[in-house]
Amino acid sequence: MTDDLLARLLDPDPAVDEDAVDAAAERALAGDREAADALRDVVLRFERFPISTFERTLNRLYAFADASLEPAMLRALENGASAPWYLTAACGRAGFRRAVPYALALLDSPVAYERTVGCEVLGVLGAHEAVPTLVDVLGDTDHRVREVAAAALADLGGSEAALGLRRELVEPRFALLGYVSTALGAIEPDQTTWLLDQAASPDTRTRYWAVRALGRTGSDLVHERLLVVAADLAEETAAIANGSTVASAARSALKTWQRVRRVRAADTTSTRPLS
């Protein structure tokens, strides 16, 4: 680390260390090993540096993070070097699996945003052991927390996560279930067959959200069913609490289905080997 860079990173003036961190991150991304080592040093020896330097550096982990930083990040969490949610989020971005207990602890926070961070980190870190807890969080009083919990369950996948989301669809605790339908449409194992069954349910609300979920699957099996439902005059009057009809859900699902198919086709093209 050059003396000049060290002096600027140690400067207690946030304007100075902010510029120093940003410049070092830019250099690190360009392959400058000295700059990357300087930023790692801020994390490894965070006690020496101003808190503004440390926190700014955590926002640039993508430029230099490696496994050597995990013990220091856990030490920062244990010592309360910054807000637990902030440090836990940084650990999630860096892929530090040992932060899972801290993410789980955030789910008990009285602050909704901190609970969302906990859910997101659990999904990012592949914390399959947290699935039962995340299923419970689908009952959180805050809509955004429920959304992020459902997304985390979709990321984690597996039969237990799928069953939790299924239960929420057919035994809903809340009126609007877009986050549940989105997660069910994306989760593995594939839920298409089950969703097709629910799309024929006598319960309007179950039918509505199952139809919405079918679009997210992108499956070949659902396109014809969605076309039929979208044109069904009876479904044009079958509405949920907010006034949306099952037929409108099918039309929205068709648009989603087309987007999913386009993305998948583009991904297939981009990964196709050159001949």
Tab-separated table of C-alpha atoms in Angstrom:
chain	number	residue	atom	x	y	z
A	1	MET	CA	0.000	0.000	0.000
A	2	THR	CA	1.413	3.386	-0.944
A	3	ASP	CA	1.894	5.908	1.868
A	4	ASP	CA	-0.331	8.397	0.050
A	5	LEU	CA	-3.229	5.948	-0.306
A	6	LEU	CA	-2.869	4.821	3.296
A	7	ALA	CA	-2.945	8.418	4.517
A	8	ARG	CA	-6.109	9.157	2.562
A	9	LEU	CA	-7.855	5.982	3.752
A	10	LEU	CA	-6.978	6.873	7.334
A	11	ASP	CA	-8.157	10.467	6.972
A	12	PRO	CA	-11.148	11.089	9.304
A	13	ASP	CA	-12.665	13.510	6.775
A	14	PRO	CA	-15.400	11.473	4.966
A	15	ALA	CA	-14.895	13.486	1.784
A	16	VAL	CA	-11.248	12.452	1.639
A	17	ASP	CA	-11.658	8.758	2.425
A	18	GLU	CA	-14.684	8.521	0.136
A	19	ASP	CA	-12.628	9.635	-2.840
A	20	ALA	CA	-9.778	7.349	-1.774
A	21	VAL	CA	-12.016	4.270	-1.546
A	22	ASP	CA	-13.701	4.995	-4.878
A	23	ALA	CA	-10.357	5.529	-6.618
A	24	ALA	CA	-8.884	2.367	-5.098
A	25	ALA	CA	-11.942	0.322	-6.125
A	26	GLU	CA	-11.701	1.574	-9.685
A	27	ARG	CA	-8.030	0.620	-9.788
A	28	ALA	CA	-8.749	-2.778	-8.225
A	29	LEU	CA	-11.346	-3.534	-10.899
A	30	ALA	CA	-8.726	-2.678	-13.521
A	31	GLY	CA	-6.381	-5.292	-12.021
A	32	ASP	CA	-4.282	-3.133	-9.692
A	33	ARG	CA	-3.210	-5.591	-6.994
A	34	GLU	CA	-1.874	-2.891	-4.689
A	35	ALA	CA	-5.228	-1.088	-4.662
A	36	ALA	CA	-7.100	-4.343	-3.993
A	37	ASP	CA	-4.713	-5.165	-1.127
A	38	ALA	CA	-5.264	-1.689	0.310
A	39	LEU	CA	-9.022	-2.204	0.388
A	40	ARG	CA	-8.634	-5.672	1.888
A	41	ASP	CA	-6.458	-4.118	4.574
A	42	VAL	CA	-9.304	-1.769	5.512
A	43	VAL	CA	-11.544	-4.784	6.153
A	44	LEU	CA	-8.899	-6.963	7.767
A	45	ARG	CA	-7.861	-4.180	10.163
A	46	PHE	CA	-11.087	-2.203	10.335
A	47	GLU	CA	-10.326	-1.078	13.897
A	48	ARG	CA	-7.543	1.169	12.556
A	49	PHE	CA	-9.684	3.026	10.051
A	50	PRO	CA	-12.448	5.616	10.345
A	51	ILE	CA	-15.898	4.041	10.281
A	52	SER	CA	-16.715	6.014	7.124
A	53	THR	CA	-13.755	4.402	5.358
A	54	PHE	CA	-14.771	0.939	6.504
A	55	GLU	CA	-18.422	1.301	5.495
A	56	ARG	CA	-17.574	2.868	2.149
A	57	THR	CA	-15.174	-0.003	1.498
A	58	LEU	CA	-17.894	-2.549	2.235
A	59	ASN	CA	-19.966	-0.957	-0.513
A	60	ARG	CA	-17.151	-1.772	-2.955
A	61	LEU	CA	-16.628	-5.429	-1.995
A	62	TYR	CA	-17.304	-6.487	-5.579
A	63	ALA	CA	-13.933	-4.983	-6.529
A	64	PHE	CA	-11.703	-6.960	-4.182
A	65	ALA	CA	-13.500	-9.426	-1.856
A	66	ASP	CA	-12.076	-12.887	-1.255
A	67	ALA	CA	-12.377	-15.586	1.405
A	68	SER	CA	-9.591	-14.082	3.512
A	69	LEU	CA	-11.977	-11.325	4.626
A	70	GLU	CA	-14.617	-13.573	6.201
A	71	PRO	CA	-13.047	-13.853	9.702
A	72	ALA	CA	-12.613	-10.074	9.891
A	73	MET	CA	-16.211	-9.496	8.840
A	74	LEU	CA	-17.450	-11.878	11.504
A	75	ARG	CA	-15.273	-10.088	14.042
A	76	ALA	CA	-16.803	-6.787	12.958
A	77	LEU	CA	-20.268	-8.269	13.493
A	78	GLU	CA	-19.359	-9.623	16.915
A	79	ASN	CA	-17.781	-6.307	17.954
A	80	GLY	CA	-20.624	-4.145	16.651
A	81	ALA	CA	-18.309	-2.189	14.345
A	82	SER	CA	-21.333	-1.026	12.337
A	83	ALA	CA	-25.062	-1.738	12.221
A	84	PRO	CA	-25.651	-5.530	12.204
A	85	TRP	CA	-27.953	-5.348	9.172
A	86	TYR	CA	-25.335	-3.388	7.222
A	87	LEU	CA	-22.535	-5.826	7.997
A	88	THR	CA	-24.763	-8.840	7.375
A	89	ALA	CA	-25.798	-7.452	3.994
A	90	ALA	CA	-22.116	-6.989	3.114
A	91	CYS	CA	-21.396	-10.592	4.106
A	92	GLY	CA	-24.227	-11.689	1.834
A	93	ARG	CA	-22.795	-9.744	-1.099
A	94	ALA	CA	-19.398	-11.342	-0.493
A	95	GLY	CA	-20.875	-14.855	-0.145
A	96	PHE	CA	-19.685	-15.389	3.435
A	97	ARG	CA	-21.733	-18.395	4.555
A	98	ARG	CA	-20.852	-18.001	8.235
A	99	ALA	CA	-23.051	-14.906	8.368
A	100	VAL	CA	-26.208	-17.064	8.221
A	101	PRO	CA	-26.832	-16.918	12.023
A	102	TYR	CA	-26.664	-13.126	11.880
A	103	ALA	CA	-29.146	-13.074	9.010
A	104	LEU	CA	-31.478	-15.315	10.991
A	105	ALA	CA	-31.174	-12.980	13.979
A	106	LEU	CA	-32.280	-10.055	11.806
A	107	LEU	CA	-35.633	-11.754	11.258
A	108	ASP	CA	-36.486	-10.900	14.877
A	109	SER	CA	-35.720	-7.203	14.399
A	110	PRO	CA	-38.567	-4.753	15.126
A	111	VAL	CA	-37.454	-2.831	12.011
A	112	ALA	CA	-39.073	-4.143	8.831
A	113	TYR	CA	-36.174	-3.167	6.567
A	114	GLU	CA	-33.741	-5.156	8.713
A	115	ARG	CA	-36.005	-8.193	8.413
A	116	THR	CA	-35.947	-7.829	4.622
A	117	VAL	CA	-32.132	-7.796	4.714
A	118	GLY	CA	-32.155	-11.003	6.751
A	119	CYS	CA	-34.465	-12.734	4.255
A	120	GLU	CA	-32.455	-11.569	1.263
A	121	VAL	CA	-29.112	-12.680	2.711
A	122	LEU	CA	-30.496	-16.119	3.576
A	123	GLY	CA	-31.569	-16.573	-0.033
A	124	VAL	CA	-28.299	-15.283	-1.468
A	125	LEU	CA	-26.207	-17.507	0.805
A	126	GLY	CA	-28.196	-20.645	-0.030
A	127	ALA	CA	-29.262	-21.176	3.588
A	128	HIS	CA	-31.573	-24.151	3.057
A	129	GLU	CA	-31.700	-24.724	6.796
A	130	ALA	CA	-33.620	-21.428	7.057
A	131	VAL	CA	-36.543	-22.578	4.885
A	132	PRO	CA	-38.946	-23.317	7.809
A	133	THR	CA	-38.193	-19.909	9.297
A	134	LEU	CA	-38.729	-18.163	5.956
A	135	VAL	CA	-42.040	-19.978	5.525
A	136	ASP	CA	-43.075	-18.525	8.899
A	137	VAL	CA	-41.992	-15.071	7.710
A	138	LEU	CA	-44.621	-15.302	4.954
A	139	GLY	CA	-46.938	-14.262	7.782
A	140	ASP	CA	-44.982	-11.088	8.599
A	141	THR	CA	-47.090	-7.978	9.138
A	142	ASP	CA	-45.049	-6.003	6.589
A	143	HIS	CA	-45.791	-6.633	2.902
A	144	ARG	CA	-42.235	-5.980	1.748
A	145	VAL	CA	-40.832	-8.502	4.228
A	146	ARG	CA	-43.262	-11.120	2.947
A	147	GLU	CA	-42.200	-10.370	-0.625
A	148	VAL	CA	-38.504	-10.819	0.110
A	149	ALA	CA	-39.145	-13.987	2.128
A	150	ALA	CA	-41.056	-15.477	-0.821
A	151	ALA	CA	-38.264	-14.507	-3.213
A	152	ALA	CA	-35.704	-16.124	-0.901
A	153	LEU	CA	-37.757	-19.319	-0.816
A	154	ALA	CA	-37.861	-19.314	-4.616
A	155	ASP	CA	-34.072	-18.899	-4.694
A	156	LEU	CA	-33.551	-21.741	-2.230
A	157	GLY	CA	-36.077	-24.080	-3.828
A	158	GLY	CA	-36.840	-27.598	-2.678
A	159	SER	CA	-40.044	-29.392	-1.721
A	160	GLU	CA	-40.317	-27.820	1.744
A	161	ALA	CA	-40.119	-24.285	0.362
A	162	ALA	CA	-42.627	-25.145	-2.386
A	163	LEU	CA	-45.066	-26.640	0.129
A	164	GLY	CA	-44.883	-23.515	2.280
A	165	LEU	CA	-45.686	-21.311	-0.696
A	166	ARG	CA	-48.459	-23.640	-1.847
A	167	ARG	CA	-50.071	-23.485	1.567
A	168	GLU	CA	-49.966	-19.697	1.477
A	169	LEU	CA	-51.751	-19.702	-1.885
A	170	VAL	CA	-54.626	-21.976	-0.848
A	171	GLU	CA	-54.873	-20.840	2.802
A	172	PRO	CA	-53.991	-17.159	2.437
A	173	ARG	CA	-53.387	-14.892	5.399
A	174	PHE	CA	-53.421	-11.769	3.227
A	175	ALA	CA	-55.561	-10.520	0.369
A	176	LEU	CA	-52.864	-9.804	-2.228
A	177	LEU	CA	-50.557	-12.707	-3.050
A	178	GLY	CA	-48.537	-11.529	-6.027
A	179	TYR	CA	-45.298	-12.338	-4.231
A	180	VAL	CA	-46.483	-15.906	-3.575
A	181	SER	CA	-47.561	-16.490	-7.173
A	182	THR	CA	-44.281	-15.072	-8.506
A	183	ALA	CA	-42.272	-17.353	-6.225
A	184	LEU	CA	-44.331	-20.434	-7.076
A	185	GLY	CA	-43.911	-19.764	-10.766
A	186	ALA	CA	-40.147	-19.619	-10.427
A	187	ILE	CA	-39.323	-22.205	-7.756
A	188	GLU	CA	-37.795	-25.616	-8.315
A	189	PRO	CA	-39.118	-28.258	-8.377
A	190	ASP	CA	-41.387	-26.981	-11.125
A	191	GLN	CA	-44.918	-26.288	-9.898
A	192	THR	CA	-46.676	-26.148	-13.266
A	193	THR	CA	-48.868	-29.248	-12.834
A	194	TRP	CA	-50.004	-28.224	-9.367
A	195	LEU	CA	-50.707	-24.664	-10.505
A	196	LEU	CA	-52.782	-25.916	-13.444
A	197	ASP	CA	-54.916	-27.850	-10.955
A	198	GLN	CA	-55.336	-24.759	-8.775
A	199	ALA	CA	-56.256	-22.703	-11.825
A	200	ALA	CA	-59.420	-24.836	-11.980
A	201	SER	CA	-60.252	-24.321	-8.295
A	202	PRO	CA	-63.822	-23.285	-7.406
A	203	ASP	CA	-62.321	-20.570	-5.208
A	204	THR	CA	-61.916	-17.391	-7.247
A	205	ARG	CA	-58.969	-16.067	-5.286
A	206	THR	CA	-57.017	-19.343	-5.554
A	207	ARG	CA	-57.796	-19.503	-9.256
A	208	TYR	CA	-56.695	-15.900	-9.800
A	209	TRP	CA	-53.278	-16.247	-8.168
A	210	ALA	CA	-52.620	-19.672	-9.690
A	211	VAL	CA	-53.275	-18.230	-13.139
A	212	ARG	CA	-50.894	-15.366	-12.413
A	213	ALA	CA	-48.231	-17.864	-11.320
A	214	LEU	CA	-48.580	-19.916	-14.507
A	215	GLY	CA	-47.178	-17.086	-16.591
A	216	ARG	CA	-43.989	-17.026	-14.543
A	217	THR	CA	-43.333	-20.725	-15.226
A	218	GLY	CA	-42.775	-20.122	-18.946
A	219	SER	CA	-43.899	-23.703	-19.464
A	220	ASP	CA	-45.126	-25.075	-22.795
A	221	LEU	CA	-47.999	-26.655	-20.875
A	222	VAL	CA	-49.690	-23.415	-19.813
A	223	HIS	CA	-50.004	-21.248	-22.914
A	224	GLU	CA	-53.212	-22.764	-24.270
A	225	ARG	CA	-54.849	-22.736	-20.821
A	226	LEU	CA	-54.028	-19.068	-20.353
A	227	LEU	CA	-55.519	-18.225	-23.751
A	228	VAL	CA	-58.728	-20.049	-22.841
A	229	VAL	CA	-59.034	-18.344	-19.452
A	230	ALA	CA	-58.308	-14.919	-20.932
A	231	ALA	CA	-61.228	-15.358	-23.368
A	232	ASP	CA	-63.647	-16.905	-20.842
A	233	LEU	CA	-66.611	-14.560	-20.291
A	234	ALA	CA	-67.342	-16.121	-16.905
A	235	GLU	CA	-63.793	-15.375	-15.765
A	236	GLU	CA	-64.260	-11.804	-16.954
A	237	THR	CA	-66.634	-11.270	-14.031
A	238	ALA	CA	-64.867	-13.471	-11.445
A	239	ALA	CA	-63.009	-10.885	-9.364
A	240	ILE	CA	-60.868	-10.791	-6.243
A	241	ALA	CA	-61.103	-8.133	-3.519
A	242	ASN	CA	-59.277	-5.405	-5.477
A	243	GLY	CA	-61.595	-5.800	-8.479
A	244	SER	CA	-59.148	-7.651	-10.730
A	245	THR	CA	-60.677	-10.542	-12.640
A	246	VAL	CA	-59.358	-14.007	-13.376
A	247	ALA	CA	-59.481	-13.210	-17.082
A	248	SER	CA	-57.314	-10.125	-16.536
A	249	ALA	CA	-54.920	-12.285	-14.526
A	250	ALA	CA	-54.633	-14.596	-17.529
A	251	ARG	CA	-53.907	-11.689	-19.868
A	252	SER	CA	-51.204	-10.429	-17.506
A	253	ALA	CA	-49.832	-13.963	-17.207
A	254	LEU	CA	-49.619	-14.276	-20.988
A	255	LYS	CA	-47.426	-11.180	-21.131
A	256	THR	CA	-45.230	-12.570	-18.351
A	257	TRP	CA	-45.053	-15.935	-20.123
A	258	GLN	CA	-43.829	-14.235	-23.296
A	259	ARG	CA	-41.163	-12.264	-21.398
A	260	VAL	CA	-39.923	-15.397	-19.647
A	261	ARG	CA	-39.718	-17.235	-22.953
A	262	ARG	CA	-37.781	-14.393	-24.588
A	263	VAL	CA	-35.289	-14.280	-21.719
A	264	ARG	CA	-34.779	-18.038	-21.835
A	265	ALA	CA	-34.298	-17.971	-25.595
A	266	ALA	CA	-31.735	-15.181	-25.256
A	267	ASP	CA	-29.899	-17.095	-22.530
A	268	THR	CA	-29.807	-20.216	-24.707
A	269	THR	CA	-28.432	-18.212	-27.636
A	270	SER	CA	-25.749	-16.518	-25.505
A	271	THR	CA	-24.510	-19.820	-24.069
A	272	ARG	CA	-24.592	-21.767	-27.337
A	273	PRO	CA	-21.039	-22.879	-28.276
A	274	LEU	CA	-19.529	-21.371	-31.391
A	275	SER	CA	-19.234	-23.796	-34.313
